[in-house]
Amino acid sequence: MKLLMIGFSAALINNVVLSQFFGICPFLGVSKKIDTAAGMSMAVIFVITISSFITSLIHNYILTPLGVTYLDTIVFILVIASLVQFVEMFLKKVIPSLYAALGVYLPLITTNCAVLGVAILNVQKSYGVIESVINGVGTALGFSISIIIMAGLREKMEDNDIPKAFRGIPIVLITAGLMSIAFMGFAGLK
């Protein structure tokens, strides 16, 4: 039950994009089309899940016993950068159209504060390996839900008559704010 609550909380109640405002760069940049948003979601799910597992192992079984937990952030960044490189090479080889569509946002997963934030939050909450992975999967699913909903809304907004002052990023930010308010409704489920 505890694991279910960790995953549910990470995905909806403490949604990484709409509650904690991590990962805004890809959220705004890649959410123009559902296809691209779904591709970014898959990449982020992979990177966050695997990095949560690896960083938890490294923190709990290497850095903590050696008493060098001050190296957490540096080690976490190296793990995340390596995973993103792997994803980038895989997409370039297997799905070149998605690789081209994601463009500069794919390498930006390395600096996506949502990915690093999950690893650090796992340490701060003293999660073990299993809890870290569940939190990572929940967070990644929450990111995916957010970016895909935003992409769907942005595709629908293309057909709307939006006042000139609100076109582009202003209406996207207003929409993100309204989505954030909507997701606040899940806070009562704790």
One Martini backbone bead per residue (centre of mass of N, CA, C, O) as a GRO file, in nm:
protein
  190
    1MET     BB    1   0.058   0.064  -0.020
    2LYS     BB    2   0.298   0.255  -0.001
    3LEU     BB    3   0.386   0.235  -0.300
    4LEU     BB    4   0.122   0.339  -0.421
    5MET     BB    5   0.137   0.619  -0.283
    6ILE     BB    6   0.400   0.711  -0.404
    7GLY     BB    7   0.314   0.696  -0.703
    8PHE     BB    8   0.055   0.867  -0.689
    9SER     BB    9   0.181   1.120  -0.567
   10ALA     BB   10   0.392   1.171  -0.793
   11ALA     BB   11   0.184   1.194  -1.034
   12LEU     BB   12  -0.051   1.393  -0.894
   13ILE     BB   13  -0.006   1.552  -0.628
   14ASN     BB   14   0.329   1.586  -0.701
   15ASN     BB   15   0.363   1.712  -0.966
   16VAL     BB   16   0.647   1.804  -1.121
   17VAL     BB   17   0.519   2.039  -1.298
   18LEU     BB   18   0.238   2.147  -1.143
   19SER     BB   19   0.372   2.164  -0.835
   20GLN     BB   20   0.709   2.195  -0.864
   21PHE     BB   21   0.830   2.311  -1.140
   22PHE     BB   22   0.959   2.085  -1.303
   23GLY     BB   23   1.036   2.068  -1.638
   24ILE     BB   24   0.952   2.324  -1.818
   25CYS     BB   25   1.112   2.326  -2.079
   26PRO     BB   26   0.988   2.067  -2.215
   27PHE     BB   27   0.693   2.139  -2.162
   28LEU     BB   28   0.701   2.393  -2.356
   29GLY     BB   29   0.877   2.285  -2.610
   30VAL     BB   30   0.727   1.976  -2.665
   31SER     BB   31   0.395   2.058  -2.653
   32LYS     BB   32   0.284   2.091  -2.962
   33LYS     BB   33   0.283   1.772  -2.999
   34ILE     BB   34   0.188   1.458  -2.925
   35ASP     BB   35   0.417   1.291  -3.048
   36THR     BB   36   0.651   1.443  -2.911
   37ALA     BB   37   0.550   1.415  -2.620
   38ALA     BB   38   0.555   1.104  -2.617
   39GLY     BB   39   0.857   1.073  -2.676
   40MET     BB   40   0.956   1.230  -2.430
   41SER     BB   41   0.817   1.055  -2.222
   42MET     BB   42   0.973   0.795  -2.277
   43ALA     BB   43   1.251   0.910  -2.216
   44VAL     BB   44   1.187   1.004  -1.923
   45ILE     BB   45   1.099   0.736  -1.808
   46PHE     BB   46   1.364   0.594  -1.849
   47VAL     BB   47   1.559   0.790  -1.703
   48ILE     BB   48   1.419   0.809  -1.425
   49THR     BB   49   1.403   0.511  -1.354
   50ILE     BB   50   1.703   0.433  -1.386
   51SER     BB   51   1.823   0.664  -1.210
   52SER     BB   52   1.680   0.585  -0.950
   53PHE     BB   53   1.815   0.313  -0.922
   54ILE     BB   54   2.118   0.389  -0.944
   55THR     BB   55   2.131   0.622  -0.732
   56SER     BB   56   2.036   0.450  -0.496
   57LEU     BB   57   2.262   0.248  -0.497
   58ILE     BB   58   2.497   0.446  -0.471
   59HIS     BB   59   2.406   0.585  -0.212
   60ASN     BB   60   2.347   0.328  -0.022
   61TYR     BB   61   2.628   0.140  -0.116
   62ILE     BB   62   2.863   0.376  -0.136
   63LEU     BB   63   2.846   0.672  -0.020
   64THR     BB   64   2.748   0.617   0.270
   65PRO     BB   65   2.965   0.412   0.373
   66LEU     BB   66   3.202   0.629   0.293
   67GLY     BB   67   3.105   0.932   0.364
   68VAL     BB   68   3.023   1.078   0.050
   69THR     BB   69   2.739   1.244   0.009
   70TYR     BB   70   2.850   1.513  -0.125
   71LEU     BB   71   2.853   1.352  -0.421
   72ASP     BB   72   2.568   1.311  -0.527
   73THR     BB   73   2.519   1.525  -0.751
   74ILE     BB   74   2.755   1.449  -0.935
   75VAL     BB   75   2.677   1.152  -0.976
   76PHE     BB   76   2.391   1.197  -1.082
   77ILE     BB   77   2.472   1.358  -1.334
   78LEU     BB   78   2.641   1.132  -1.464
   79VAL     BB   79   2.416   0.925  -1.488
   80ILE     BB   80   2.217   1.096  -1.653
   81ALA     BB   81   2.405   1.160  -1.893
   82SER     BB   82   2.445   0.867  -1.978
   83LEU     BB   83   2.148   0.796  -2.034
   84VAL     BB   84   2.097   1.014  -2.247
   85GLN     BB   85   2.306   0.915  -2.447
   86PHE     BB   86   2.170   0.646  -2.494
   87VAL     BB   87   1.898   0.754  -2.597
   88GLU     BB   88   2.013   0.918  -2.830
   89MET     BB   89   2.144   0.682  -2.985
   90PHE     BB   90   1.890   0.511  -3.014
   91LEU     BB   91   1.710   0.717  -3.168
   92LYS     BB   92   1.903   0.772  -3.404
   93LYS     BB   93   1.894   0.468  -3.501
   94VAL     BB   94   1.572   0.381  -3.473
   95ILE     BB   95   1.426   0.699  -3.443
   96PRO     BB   96   1.492   0.964  -3.635
   97SER     BB   97   1.229   1.132  -3.626
   98LEU     BB   98   1.225   1.175  -3.318
   99TYR     BB   99   1.504   1.292  -3.291
  100ALA     BB  100   1.439   1.543  -3.468
  101ALA     BB  101   1.187   1.647  -3.307
  102LEU     BB  102   1.339   1.692  -3.031
  103GLY     BB  103   1.620   1.780  -3.054
  104VAL     BB  104   1.739   1.983  -2.803
  105TYR     BB  105   1.558   1.837  -2.576
  106LEU     BB  106   1.708   1.574  -2.532
  107PRO     BB  107   1.975   1.680  -2.395
  108LEU     BB  108   1.802   1.838  -2.170
  109ILE     BB  109   1.753   1.603  -1.976
  110THR     BB  110   2.013   1.637  -1.820
  111THR     BB  111   1.898   1.938  -1.712
  112ASN     BB  112   1.652   1.825  -1.593
  113CYS     BB  113   1.522   1.886  -1.285
  114ALA     BB  114   1.343   1.634  -1.256
  115VAL     BB  115   1.559   1.417  -1.259
  116LEU     BB  116   1.736   1.526  -1.028
  117GLY     BB  117   1.508   1.572  -0.821
  118VAL     BB  118   1.437   1.275  -0.774
  119ALA     BB  119   1.708   1.181  -0.665
  120ILE     BB  120   1.713   1.382  -0.425
  121LEU     BB  121   1.437   1.310  -0.297
  122ASN     BB  122   1.507   1.017  -0.234
  123VAL     BB  123   1.722   1.094  -0.027
  124GLN     BB  124   1.556   1.287   0.159
  125LYS     BB  125   1.332   1.041   0.208
  126SER     BB  126   1.482   0.766   0.252
  127TYR     BB  127   1.484   0.579   0.014
  128GLY     BB  128   1.485   0.302  -0.125
  129VAL     BB  129   1.502   0.134  -0.409
  130ILE     BB  130   1.201   0.078  -0.455
  131GLU     BB  131   1.091   0.360  -0.382
  132SER     BB  132   1.257   0.510  -0.596
  133VAL     BB  133   1.135   0.374  -0.844
  134ILE     BB  134   0.840   0.446  -0.789
  135ASN     BB  135   0.887   0.750  -0.782
  136GLY     BB  136   1.001   0.765  -1.068
  137VAL     BB  137   0.759   0.652  -1.220
  138GLY     BB  138   0.550   0.853  -1.114
  139THR     BB  139   0.691   1.108  -1.212
  140ALA     BB  140   0.703   1.030  -1.513
  141LEU     BB  141   0.396   1.001  -1.546
  142GLY     BB  142   0.330   1.290  -1.464
  143PHE     BB  143   0.486   1.421  -1.692
  144SER     BB  144   0.331   1.281  -1.921
  145ILE     BB  145   0.053   1.382  -1.859
  146SER     BB  146   0.115   1.683  -1.881
  147ILE     BB  147   0.240   1.697  -2.175
  148ILE     BB  148   0.001   1.562  -2.325
  149ILE     BB  149  -0.220   1.754  -2.243
  150MET     BB  150  -0.082   2.007  -2.351
  151ALA     BB  151  -0.064   1.914  -2.646
  152GLY     BB  152  -0.366   1.886  -2.690
  153LEU     BB  153  -0.435   2.181  -2.627
  154ARG     BB  154  -0.247   2.311  -2.841
  155GLU     BB  155  -0.383   2.185  -3.085
  156LYS     BB  156  -0.662   2.320  -3.028
  157MET     BB  157  -0.557   2.625  -3.020
  158GLU     BB  158  -0.489   2.664  -3.324
  159ASP     BB  159  -0.816   2.703  -3.395
  160ASN     BB  160  -0.820   2.953  -3.233
  161ASP     BB  161  -0.919   3.283  -3.129
  162ILE     BB  162  -0.649   3.460  -3.027
  163PRO     BB  163  -0.524   3.706  -2.890
  164LYS     BB  164  -0.231   3.848  -2.971
  165ALA     BB  165  -0.112   3.881  -2.673
  166PHE     BB  166  -0.164   3.545  -2.619
  167ARG     BB  167   0.016   3.430  -2.814
  168GLY     BB  168   0.174   3.149  -2.736
  169ILE     BB  169   0.318   3.149  -2.435
  170PRO     BB  170   0.097   3.293  -2.271
  171ILE     BB  171  -0.128   3.070  -2.313
  172VAL     BB  172   0.042   2.840  -2.202
  173LEU     BB  173   0.075   2.955  -1.913
  174ILE     BB  174  -0.222   2.972  -1.850
  175THR     BB  175  -0.280   2.673  -1.892
  176ALA     BB  176  -0.079   2.569  -1.681
  177GLY     BB  177  -0.216   2.708  -1.443
  178LEU     BB  178  -0.489   2.558  -1.474
  179MET     BB  179  -0.371   2.277  -1.445
  180SER     BB  180  -0.258   2.320  -1.162
  181ILE     BB  181  -0.527   2.370  -1.027
  182ALA     BB  182  -0.650   2.097  -1.102
  183PHE     BB  183  -0.424   1.924  -0.952
  184MET     BB  184  -0.493   2.029  -0.662
  185GLY     BB  185  -0.737   1.832  -0.620
  186PHE     BB  186  -0.548   1.583  -0.532
  187ALA     BB  187  -0.458   1.675  -0.240
  188GLY     BB  188  -0.715   1.537  -0.088
  189LEU     BB  189  -0.598   1.223  -0.118
  190LYS     BB  190  -0.382   1.185   0.125
   0.00000   0.00000   0.00000
